Amino acid sequence: MIFDIPEEGLDFAEEVSPGVSFKAHMDKTFENVNLTGQIDIESDPVCHRCVEPFHWQISIPLNINLAPYQEPEFSSEEEESELDQDDLNFSFYRNEEIDLSSIVHEQILLETPIQYLCKEDCKGLCPQCGQNLNQSTCSCLPKQRPSPFSALKKIVKS
Ligand SMILES: [Zn+2]
Ligand SMILES: [Zn+2]
């Protein structure tokens, strides 16, 4: 409950799931709550291109202001523009409760890539022999695109 936050604030430290932990400090100013801290994620995914497992870690800084959610009223446009709801650093809480886990999960989703790459310019695997091209080159020739004319030539010859 939001009103349980003492004057000096509240500290959290939690392991969300293996390799994912967060620590945060919550401060209350009247009805607004400021959440600062960071989420640390560590994992050993497999590279999308070269299929090598690698170590991946990220620290996501948290700095979120939470205000009590108010049912939108018919307000003038001026008022609306004052409060930009797309602002990532701004959020709402409802019913005097702050759903920390959903805040943390939202941040994690925003920051984790859909496809992990061991490095930005990973060369991947040779499509012909499967050699990891980051480690060494192979002697495969780059695949020639079948020319649309080669089929035509055959027809002419026969
Ligand atoms: Zn890779
Ligand atoms: Zn090759």
XYZ file of N, CA and C and ligand atoms in Angstrom:
476
model
N 0.836 -1.201 0.000
C 0.000 0.000 0.000
C 0.865 1.243 0.000
N 0.453 2.186 -0.752
C 1.236 3.399 -0.908
C 1.406 4.157 0.407
N 0.384 4.115 1.239
C 0.494 4.898 2.472
C 1.354 4.213 3.533
N 1.840 3.040 3.180
C 2.783 2.380 4.077
C 4.209 2.872 3.866
N 4.402 3.670 2.840
C 5.756 4.149 2.582
C 6.134 5.162 3.659
N 7.163 4.866 4.408
C 7.531 5.790 5.481
C 8.200 7.053 4.954
N 8.356 7.991 5.828
C 8.963 9.284 5.514
C 10.304 9.141 4.783
N 11.117 8.217 5.285
C 12.462 8.080 4.714
C 12.483 7.213 3.447
N 11.326 6.748 3.024
C 11.266 5.938 1.815
C 11.414 4.465 2.099
N 11.290 3.689 1.060
C 11.354 2.241 1.191
C 12.387 1.689 0.222
N 13.127 0.693 0.665
C 14.089 0.045 -0.220
C 13.603 -1.351 -0.574
N 13.815 -1.703 -1.819
C 13.468 -3.046 -2.265
C 14.689 -3.687 -2.899
N 14.805 -4.954 -2.734
C 15.795 -5.720 -3.482
C 15.187 -7.094 -3.667
N 15.110 -7.507 -4.898
C 14.410 -8.750 -5.144
C 14.991 -9.458 -6.360
N 14.987 -10.766 -6.288
C 15.350 -11.539 -7.458
C 14.051 -11.945 -8.129
N 13.821 -11.379 -9.297
C 12.551 -11.610 -9.985
C 12.491 -13.022 -10.526
N 13.573 -13.414 -11.192
C 13.690 -14.765 -11.719
C 15.188 -15.026 -11.811
N 15.596 -16.256 -12.064
C 17.048 -16.488 -12.113
C 17.727 -15.554 -13.107
N 18.708 -14.817 -12.647
C 19.424 -13.899 -13.527
C 18.792 -12.529 -13.630
N 17.631 -12.352 -13.063
C 16.976 -11.037 -13.122
C 16.727 -10.545 -11.710
N 17.339 -9.422 -11.372
C 17.115 -8.888 -10.037
C 16.903 -7.388 -10.138
N 16.266 -6.842 -9.163
C 16.150 -5.398 -9.168
C 16.256 -4.860 -7.763
N 16.775 -3.667 -7.691
C 16.775 -2.960 -6.426
C 16.228 -1.574 -6.675
N 15.453 -1.112 -5.753
C 14.792 0.162 -5.980
C 14.539 0.867 -4.665
N 14.397 2.153 -4.804
C 14.067 2.973 -3.654
C 12.802 3.744 -4.000
N 11.872 3.751 -3.060
C 10.603 4.414 -3.294
C 10.448 5.555 -2.319
N 10.128 6.696 -2.880
C 9.913 7.877 -2.046
C 8.525 8.426 -2.306
N 7.927 8.902 -1.275
C 6.593 9.449 -1.430
C 6.621 10.952 -1.217
N 6.008 11.670 -2.128
C 5.824 13.108 -1.950
C 4.338 13.371 -2.113
N 3.695 13.637 -1.060
C 2.233 13.727 -1.066
C 1.666 12.448 -1.677
N 0.965 12.595 -2.793
C 0.381 11.387 -3.377
C 1.262 10.778 -4.455
N 2.337 11.472 -4.792
C 3.185 10.967 -5.860
C 4.323 10.127 -5.304
N 4.656 9.108 -6.055
C 5.707 8.201 -5.632
C 6.805 8.213 -6.683
N 8.011 8.374 -6.225
C 9.150 8.317 -7.130
C 9.900 7.018 -6.888
N 10.125 6.309 -7.981
C 10.787 5.017 -7.893
C 12.117 5.111 -8.632
N 13.202 4.907 -7.915
C 14.505 4.908 -8.570
C 15.220 3.615 -8.243
N 16.083 3.209 -9.122
C 16.832 1.989 -8.875
C 17.305 1.405 -10.181
N 17.522 0.124 -10.174
C 17.908 -0.507 -11.427
C 17.553 -1.974 -11.451
N 17.396 -2.446 -12.694
C 17.132 -3.863 -12.916
C 18.388 -4.442 -13.553
N 18.858 -5.522 -13.020
C 20.027 -6.190 -13.599
C 19.596 -7.511 -14.205
N 19.946 -7.672 -15.441
C 19.604 -8.931 -16.113
C 20.883 -9.587 -16.620
N 20.990 -10.855 -16.365
C 22.121 -11.623 -16.856
C 21.573 -12.897 -17.455
N 22.052 -13.250 -18.625
C 21.628 -14.535 -19.157
C 22.682 -15.050 -20.129
N 22.494 -16.266 -20.535
C 23.401 -16.889 -21.488
C 22.610 -17.378 -22.688
N 22.168 -16.428 -23.496
C 21.373 -16.841 -24.655
C 22.262 -17.386 -25.770
N 21.616 -17.875 -26.788
C 22.323 -18.381 -27.958
C 22.182 -17.336 -29.054
N 23.296 -17.038 -29.699
C 23.276 -16.012 -30.745
C 22.355 -16.437 -31.886
N 21.568 -15.495 -32.332
C 20.602 -15.780 -33.398
C 21.306 -16.107 -34.716
N 22.503 -15.569 -34.920
C 23.184 -15.778 -36.200
C 24.156 -16.936 -36.187
N 24.999 -17.007 -35.123
C 26.051 -18.024 -35.174
C 25.769 -19.178 -34.223
N 24.651 -19.116 -33.509
C 24.202 -20.203 -32.637
C 25.183 -20.508 -31.500
N 26.088 -19.587 -31.223
C 27.004 -19.763 -30.094
C 26.363 -19.180 -28.833
N 26.441 -19.917 -27.728
C 25.972 -19.305 -26.481
C 26.946 -18.206 -26.062
N 26.431 -17.166 -25.481
C 27.309 -16.085 -25.028
C 26.694 -15.453 -23.788
N 27.519 -14.686 -23.097
C 27.038 -14.057 -21.875
C 26.483 -12.685 -22.199
N 25.321 -12.429 -21.689
C 24.652 -11.158 -21.990
C 24.181 -10.543 -20.698
N 24.466 -9.281 -20.493
C 23.934 -8.638 -19.301
C 23.618 -7.176 -19.558
N 22.683 -6.692 -18.789
C 22.255 -5.307 -18.976
C 21.788 -4.770 -17.628
N 22.021 -3.506 -17.421
C 21.465 -2.829 -16.258
C 20.504 -1.767 -16.756
N 19.293 -1.870 -16.330
C 18.286 -0.907 -16.763
C 18.032 0.067 -15.621
N 18.353 1.324 -15.822
C 18.083 2.283 -14.757
C 16.582 2.547 -14.638
N 16.142 2.665 -13.434
C 14.727 2.956 -13.186
C 14.607 4.353 -12.618
N 13.728 5.111 -13.187
C 13.402 6.407 -12.593
C 11.982 6.730 -13.028
N 11.065 6.342 -12.225
C 9.667 6.429 -12.618
C 8.891 7.228 -11.578
N 8.084 8.117 -12.076
C 7.188 8.854 -11.185
C 5.791 8.289 -11.316
N 5.216 7.998 -10.200
C 3.876 7.429 -10.204
C 2.906 8.381 -9.528
N 1.791 8.543 -10.167
C 0.760 9.398 -9.592
C -0.519 8.583 -9.469
N -1.366 8.938 -8.540
C -2.625 8.202 -8.426
C -3.430 8.346 -9.706
N -3.954 7.245 -10.156
C -4.725 7.274 -11.393
C -6.070 7.927 -11.159
N -6.389 8.826 -12.074
C -7.701 9.454 -11.975
C -8.469 9.162 -13.247
N -9.691 8.766 -13.052
C -10.532 8.512 -14.215
C -10.530 9.756 -15.091
N -10.279 9.534 -16.375
C -10.219 10.715 -17.242
C -11.549 11.463 -17.247
N -11.439 12.742 -17.055
C -12.635 13.560 -17.119
C -12.613 14.283 -18.448
N -13.717 14.873 -18.757
C -13.722 15.667 -19.979
C -12.973 16.956 -19.693
N -11.749 16.946 -20.125
C -10.925 18.103 -19.823
C -10.581 18.826 -21.111
N -10.157 20.004 -20.969
C -9.781 20.778 -22.146
C -8.493 20.202 -22.722
N -8.265 20.493 -23.982
C -7.084 19.927 -24.639
C -5.799 20.431 -24.012
N -5.852 21.626 -23.488
C -4.652 22.183 -22.873
C -4.172 21.316 -21.720
N -5.111 20.899 -20.925
C -4.750 20.083 -19.770
C -4.158 18.748 -20.196
N -4.729 18.185 -21.247
C -4.266 16.886 -21.721
C -2.807 16.925 -22.143
N -2.451 17.994 -22.839
C -1.089 18.041 -23.350
C -0.080 18.227 -22.216
N -0.566 18.715 -21.110
C 0.340 18.893 -19.981
C 0.863 17.561 -19.461
N -0.001 16.581 -19.488
C 0.355 15.274 -18.971
C 0.532 14.299 -20.132
N 1.739 14.063 -20.477
C 2.009 13.162 -21.580
C 2.039 11.728 -21.069
N 1.031 10.992 -21.415
C 0.939 9.627 -20.880
C 1.906 8.663 -21.550
N 2.492 9.095 -22.670
C 3.458 8.220 -23.322
C 4.834 8.323 -22.676
N 4.979 9.269 -21.800
C 6.248 9.441 -21.116
C 6.558 8.191 -20.301
N 7.701 7.578 -20.651
C 8.043 6.317 -20.004
C 8.348 6.493 -18.525
N 8.736 7.691 -18.157
C 9.107 7.911 -16.771
C 7.913 8.278 -15.915
N 6.767 8.188 -16.530
C 5.598 8.569 -15.783
C 4.563 7.461 -15.842
N 4.025 7.158 -14.695
C 3.045 6.082 -14.676
C 2.000 6.371 -13.609
N 1.019 5.490 -13.549
C -0.038 5.683 -12.571
C -0.147 4.459 -11.666
N -0.652 4.675 -10.517
C -1.012 3.531 -9.692
C -2.495 3.646 -9.369
N -3.069 2.527 -9.093
C -4.504 2.490 -8.805
C -4.742 1.899 -7.434
N -5.811 2.297 -6.842
C -6.261 1.724 -5.568
C -5.171 1.728 -4.500
N -4.378 2.775 -4.517
C -3.330 2.921 -3.518
C -2.320 1.789 -3.536
N -2.255 1.098 -4.657
C -1.291 0.014 -4.732
C -0.373 0.205 -5.926
N 0.879 -0.070 -5.690
C 1.847 0.034 -6.766
C 2.253 -1.375 -7.158
N 2.010 -1.680 -8.406
C 2.309 -3.021 -8.882
C 3.746 -3.050 -9.392
N 4.648 -3.263 -8.441
C 6.066 -3.231 -8.784
C 6.431 -4.262 -9.822
N 5.870 -5.460 -9.683
C 6.295 -6.527 -10.586
C 5.895 -6.205 -12.024
N 4.744 -5.566 -12.212
C 4.390 -5.257 -13.600
C 5.243 -4.118 -14.147
N 5.643 -3.201 -13.276
C 6.555 -2.137 -13.711
C 7.882 -2.750 -14.153
N 8.372 -3.652 -13.325
C 9.659 -4.278 -13.627
C 9.563 -5.103 -14.912
N 8.484 -5.858 -15.046
C 8.347 -6.678 -16.252
C 8.233 -5.833 -17.518
N 7.547 -4.728 -17.394
C 7.397 -3.837 -18.540
C 8.765 -3.327 -18.996
N 9.588 -2.941 -18.015
C 10.928 -2.438 -18.332
C 11.776 -3.526 -18.973
N 11.648 -4.739 -18.444
C 12.438 -5.845 -18.980
C 12.050 -6.102 -20.434
N 10.749 -6.096 -20.697
C 10.273 -6.327 -22.060
C 10.780 -5.260 -23.018
N 10.844 -4.027 -22.522
C 11.300 -2.931 -23.369
C 12.776 -3.063 -23.721
N 13.539 -3.630 -22.805
C 14.993 -3.599 -22.960
C 15.600 -4.886 -23.495
N 14.868 -5.979 -23.470
C 15.465 -7.209 -23.963
C 15.212 -7.343 -25.463
N 16.236 -7.745 -26.186
C 16.079 -7.841 -27.631
C 15.207 -9.042 -28.012
N 14.598 -8.965 -29.174
C 13.814 -10.090 -29.670
C 14.774 -11.174 -30.147
N 15.847 -10.719 -30.779
C 16.860 -11.654 -31.247
C 18.194 -11.269 -30.619
N 18.784 -12.211 -29.931
C 20.078 -11.948 -29.310
C 21.181 -12.119 -30.342
N 22.095 -11.163 -30.367
C 23.273 -11.300 -31.212
C 24.494 -11.220 -30.310
N 25.463 -12.133 -30.513
C 26.642 -12.141 -29.654
C 27.407 -10.835 -29.816
N 27.352 -10.261 -30.992
C 27.872 -8.910 -31.221
C 27.136 -8.333 -32.417
N 27.166 -7.021 -32.453
C 26.400 -6.296 -33.464
C 26.712 -6.790 -34.873
N 27.998 -7.059 -35.128
C 28.404 -7.417 -36.494
C 28.751 -8.896 -36.609
N 28.059 -9.723 -35.843
C 28.301 -11.165 -35.912
C 28.169 -11.637 -37.354
N 29.172 -12.412 -37.793
C 29.164 -12.841 -39.194
C 28.303 -14.080 -39.417
N 27.944 -14.735 -38.329
C 27.059 -15.893 -38.463
C 27.754 -17.120 -39.005
N 26.966 -18.038 -39.483
C 27.499 -19.294 -39.989
C 27.471 -19.303 -41.512
N 28.455 -19.999 -42.080
C 28.426 -20.165 -43.529
C 27.199 -20.994 -43.884
N 26.386 -20.505 -44.792
C 25.163 -21.250 -45.117
C 25.462 -22.572 -45.808
N 26.701 -22.730 -46.283
C 27.021 -23.963 -47.016
C 27.689 -25.018 -46.148
N 28.731 -24.618 -45.370
C 29.433 -25.637 -44.600
C 29.187 -25.489 -43.099
N 28.532 -24.414 -42.677
C 28.211 -24.268 -41.263
C 29.352 -23.737 -40.420
N 30.454 -23.354 -41.041
C 31.587 -22.781 -40.305
C 31.165 -21.475 -39.637
N 31.581 -21.335 -38.369
C 31.343 -20.068 -37.679
C 32.309 -19.038 -38.255
N 31.792 -18.096 -38.979
C 32.643 -17.157 -39.708
C 33.283 -16.111 -38.808
N 32.905 -16.079 -37.522
C 33.603 -15.207 -36.586
C 34.955 -15.805 -36.219
N 35.030 -17.121 -36.266
C 36.247 -17.804 -35.823
C 37.242 -17.960 -36.954
N 36.794 -18.350 -38.091
C 37.680 -18.433 -39.241
C 36.843 -18.403 -40.505
N 37.522 -18.224 -41.595
C 36.790 -18.205 -42.851
C 36.788 -19.619 -43.412
N 35.943 -19.879 -44.328
C 35.915 -21.186 -44.962
C 36.220 -20.991 -46.432
N 36.358 -22.055 -47.133
C 36.745 -21.918 -48.533
C 35.551 -21.985 -49.481
N 34.384 -21.960 -48.897
C 33.205 -21.974 -49.772
C 33.172 -20.681 -50.586
N 32.793 -20.811 -51.811
C 32.617 -19.622 -52.622
C 31.238 -19.064 -52.319
N 31.166 -17.758 -52.358
C 29.825 -17.199 -52.150
C 28.872 -17.779 -53.184
N 27.744 -18.165 -52.721
C 26.798 -18.843 -53.614
C 26.417 -17.934 -54.773
N 26.553 -18.483 -55.958
C 26.154 -17.721 -57.130
C 24.640 -17.763 -57.235
N 24.122 -16.626 -57.474
C 22.685 -16.624 -57.703
C 22.414 -17.243 -59.057
N 21.515 -18.162 -59.097
C 21.233 -18.728 -60.419
C 20.725 -17.631 -61.339
N 21.429 -17.512 -62.457
C 21.040 -16.457 -63.383
C 19.765 -16.870 -64.109
N 18.885 -15.931 -64.273
C 17.640 -16.291 -64.987
C 17.914 -16.695 -66.428
N 19.141 -16.355 -66.894
C 19.431 -16.679 -68.297
C 19.967 -18.093 -68.463
N 20.509 -18.680 -67.374
C 21.110 -20.001 -67.535
C 20.062 -21.033 -67.945
N 18.885 -20.883 -67.403
C 17.828 -21.807 -67.790
C 17.473 -21.599 -69.258
N 17.507 -20.347 -69.615
C 17.164 -19.993 -70.989
C 18.171 -20.595 -71.963
N 19.482 -20.509 -71.579
C 20.549 -21.032 -72.433
C 20.325 -22.512 -72.722
N 19.974 -23.225 -71.636
C 19.772 -24.667 -71.791
C 18.688 -24.943 -72.833
N 17.670 -24.185 -72.754
C 16.560 -24.393 -73.675
C 17.027 -24.173 -75.128
N 17.839 -23.104 -75.278
C 18.311 -22.772 -76.622
C 19.194 -23.881 -77.169
N 20.077 -24.434 -76.272
C 21.028 -25.462 -76.713
C 20.322 -26.737 -77.161
N 19.322 -27.138 -76.409
C 18.754 -28.447 -76.672
C 17.935 -28.495 -77.968
Zn 26.971 -14.613 -33.114
Zn 31.623 -22.493 -45.817
